[in-house]
Coordinates of C-alpha atoms in Angstrom, one line a residue:
M1 CA 3.9 -7.7 -11.2
N2 CA 2.2 -10.2 -9.0
N3 CA 2.9 -10.7 -5.3
N4 CA 1.3 -13.8 -3.7
G5 CA 1.3 -14.6 0.0
T6 CA -1.0 -15.1 3.0
L7 CA -2.5 -12.9 5.6
D8 CA -3.8 -14.8 8.6
N9 CA -4.3 -17.9 6.4
V10 CA -6.1 -15.8 3.7
R11 CA -4.8 -16.2 0.2
L12 CA -3.4 -12.8 -0.7
D13 CA -2.7 -11.6 -4.3
I14 CA -1.3 -8.2 -5.0
E15 CA -1.1 -7.2 -8.6
T16 CA 0.7 -4.0 -9.7
V17 CA 0.5 -2.4 -13.2
N18 CA 3.1 0.1 -14.5
F19 CA 5.2 0.2 -11.3
D20 CA 7.0 -2.0 -8.8
I21 CA 5.5 -2.0 -5.3
T22 CA 7.6 -0.6 -2.5
D23 CA 7.8 -1.8 1.1
N24 CA 5.8 1.3 2.2
Q25 CA 3.0 0.6 -0.4
R26 CA 2.9 -3.1 0.7
D27 CA 2.6 -2.0 4.3
I28 CA -0.3 0.3 3.4
V29 CA -2.1 -2.5 1.8
M30 CA -1.4 -4.9 4.7
E31 CA -2.7 -2.4 7.2
A32 CA -5.9 -1.9 5.2
L33 CA -6.5 -5.7 5.1
A34 CA -5.7 -6.1 8.8
K35 CA -8.2 -3.3 9.6
L36 CA -10.9 -5.2 7.6
R37 CA -10.2 -8.3 9.8
R38 CA -11.2 -6.2 12.8
Y39 CA -14.6 -5.3 11.1
Y40 CA -15.4 -8.9 10.0
S41 CA -14.5 -11.9 12.1
G42 CA -16.0 -14.5 9.7
D43 CA -14.3 -16.6 7.1
V44 CA -12.2 -14.8 4.5
I45 CA -11.1 -16.9 1.6
T46 CA -9.1 -14.5 -0.5
A47 CA -8.0 -10.9 -0.7
E48 CA -7.1 -9.7 -4.2
V49 CA -5.5 -6.2 -4.5
Y50 CA -5.0 -4.5 -7.9
M51 CA -2.8 -1.3 -7.9
R52 CA -2.3 0.6 -11.1
V53 CA -0.5 3.8 -12.1
E54 CA -1.7 5.3 -15.4
S55 CA 1.1 6.1 -17.8
H56 CA -0.3 9.6 -18.5
G57 CA 0.9 10.8 -15.1
G58 CA -1.9 13.3 -14.6
P59 CA -4.0 14.0 -11.5
N60 CA -5.6 11.0 -10.0
D61 CA -3.4 8.7 -12.0
K62 CA -3.4 5.9 -9.4
S63 CA -6.1 3.4 -8.8
L64 CA -6.6 0.8 -6.0
R65 CA -9.1 -2.0 -6.1
I66 CA -9.7 -4.7 -3.5
K67 CA -11.8 -7.8 -3.9
Y68 CA -12.4 -9.4 -0.5
G69 CA -13.5 -13.1 -0.8
V70 CA -16.1 -13.9 1.9
P71 CA -18.8 -16.6 1.9
G72 CA -21.4 -15.8 -0.6
N73 CA -20.7 -13.0 -3.1
D74 CA -17.3 -11.3 -2.7
V75 CA -17.2 -7.6 -1.7
F76 CA -15.4 -5.2 -4.0
A77 CA -14.4 -1.5 -3.7
E78 CA -12.1 0.8 -5.6
D79 CA -10.8 4.4 -5.5
N80 CA -8.7 6.7 -7.7
G81 CA -6.4 9.4 -6.4
E82 CA -2.9 10.6 -5.8
N83 CA -2.1 9.0 -2.4
W84 CA -2.0 5.3 -1.7
G85 CA -2.8 5.8 2.0
T86 CA -5.9 7.9 1.3
M87 CA -7.1 5.5 -1.3
A88 CA -6.6 2.5 1.0
H89 CA -8.6 4.3 3.7
N90 CA -11.4 5.0 1.3
V91 CA -11.5 1.5 -0.1
T92 CA -11.4 0.0 3.5
A93 CA -14.4 2.2 4.5
K94 CA -16.4 1.1 1.4
L95 CA -15.6 -2.6 2.1
K96 CA -16.5 -2.1 5.8
K97 CA -19.9 -0.7 4.9
Q98 CA -20.6 -3.7 2.6
L99 CA -19.5 -6.2 5.2
E100 CA -21.7 -4.5 7.9
K101 CA -24.6 -4.5 5.5
R102 CA -24.3 -8.1 4.7
F103 CA -23.2 -9.6 8.0
G104 CA -24.3 -7.1 10.7
N105 CA -22.3 -4.8 12.8
S106 CA -18.7 -6.1 13.1
M107 CA -19.6 -9.8 13.7
N108 CA -21.1 -12.4 11.5
R109 CA -24.3 -13.2 13.4
N110 CA -24.6 -16.6 11.8
R111 CA -21.4 -17.9 13.4
G112 CA -21.4 -19.0 17.0
T113 CA -18.6 -20.0 19.2
I114 CA -18.3 -23.4 20.9
D115 CA -19.1 -21.7 24.3
E116 CA -22.5 -20.7 22.9
I117 CA -23.6 -24.2 22.1
D118 CA -25.8 -26.0 24.7
P119 CA -24.9 -29.7 24.8
A120 CA -28.6 -30.4 25.6
D121 CA -29.5 -29.1 22.1
L122 CA -27.3 -31.7 20.5
A123 CA -28.9 -34.7 22.3
V124 CA -31.3 -36.7 20.1

């Protein structure tokens, strides 16, 4: 099942395999993605979420994968387990670490705001 939408003008794609997503599961995913927006303030192009429940029904039969489309190479993380909330927390932590490594602590240092630009620097 595919669920397409947007999150703060970010193209969002949630794909589920072997189950239909509930409102609670969708909320868990949306909270995880909203948390990532706090860690990275730069441009985000896409967020692709892949949720799967294995048909064998054994321990750790669920998997969550998130591909976060940012400038340059996308960041990707996954986790397996029993609880969607725990897996979302683990995946978010892995993605946060990758974003911090690539773009610095919580802010993309290469992006400035209009207030930081000195008009004298623009004069030719």
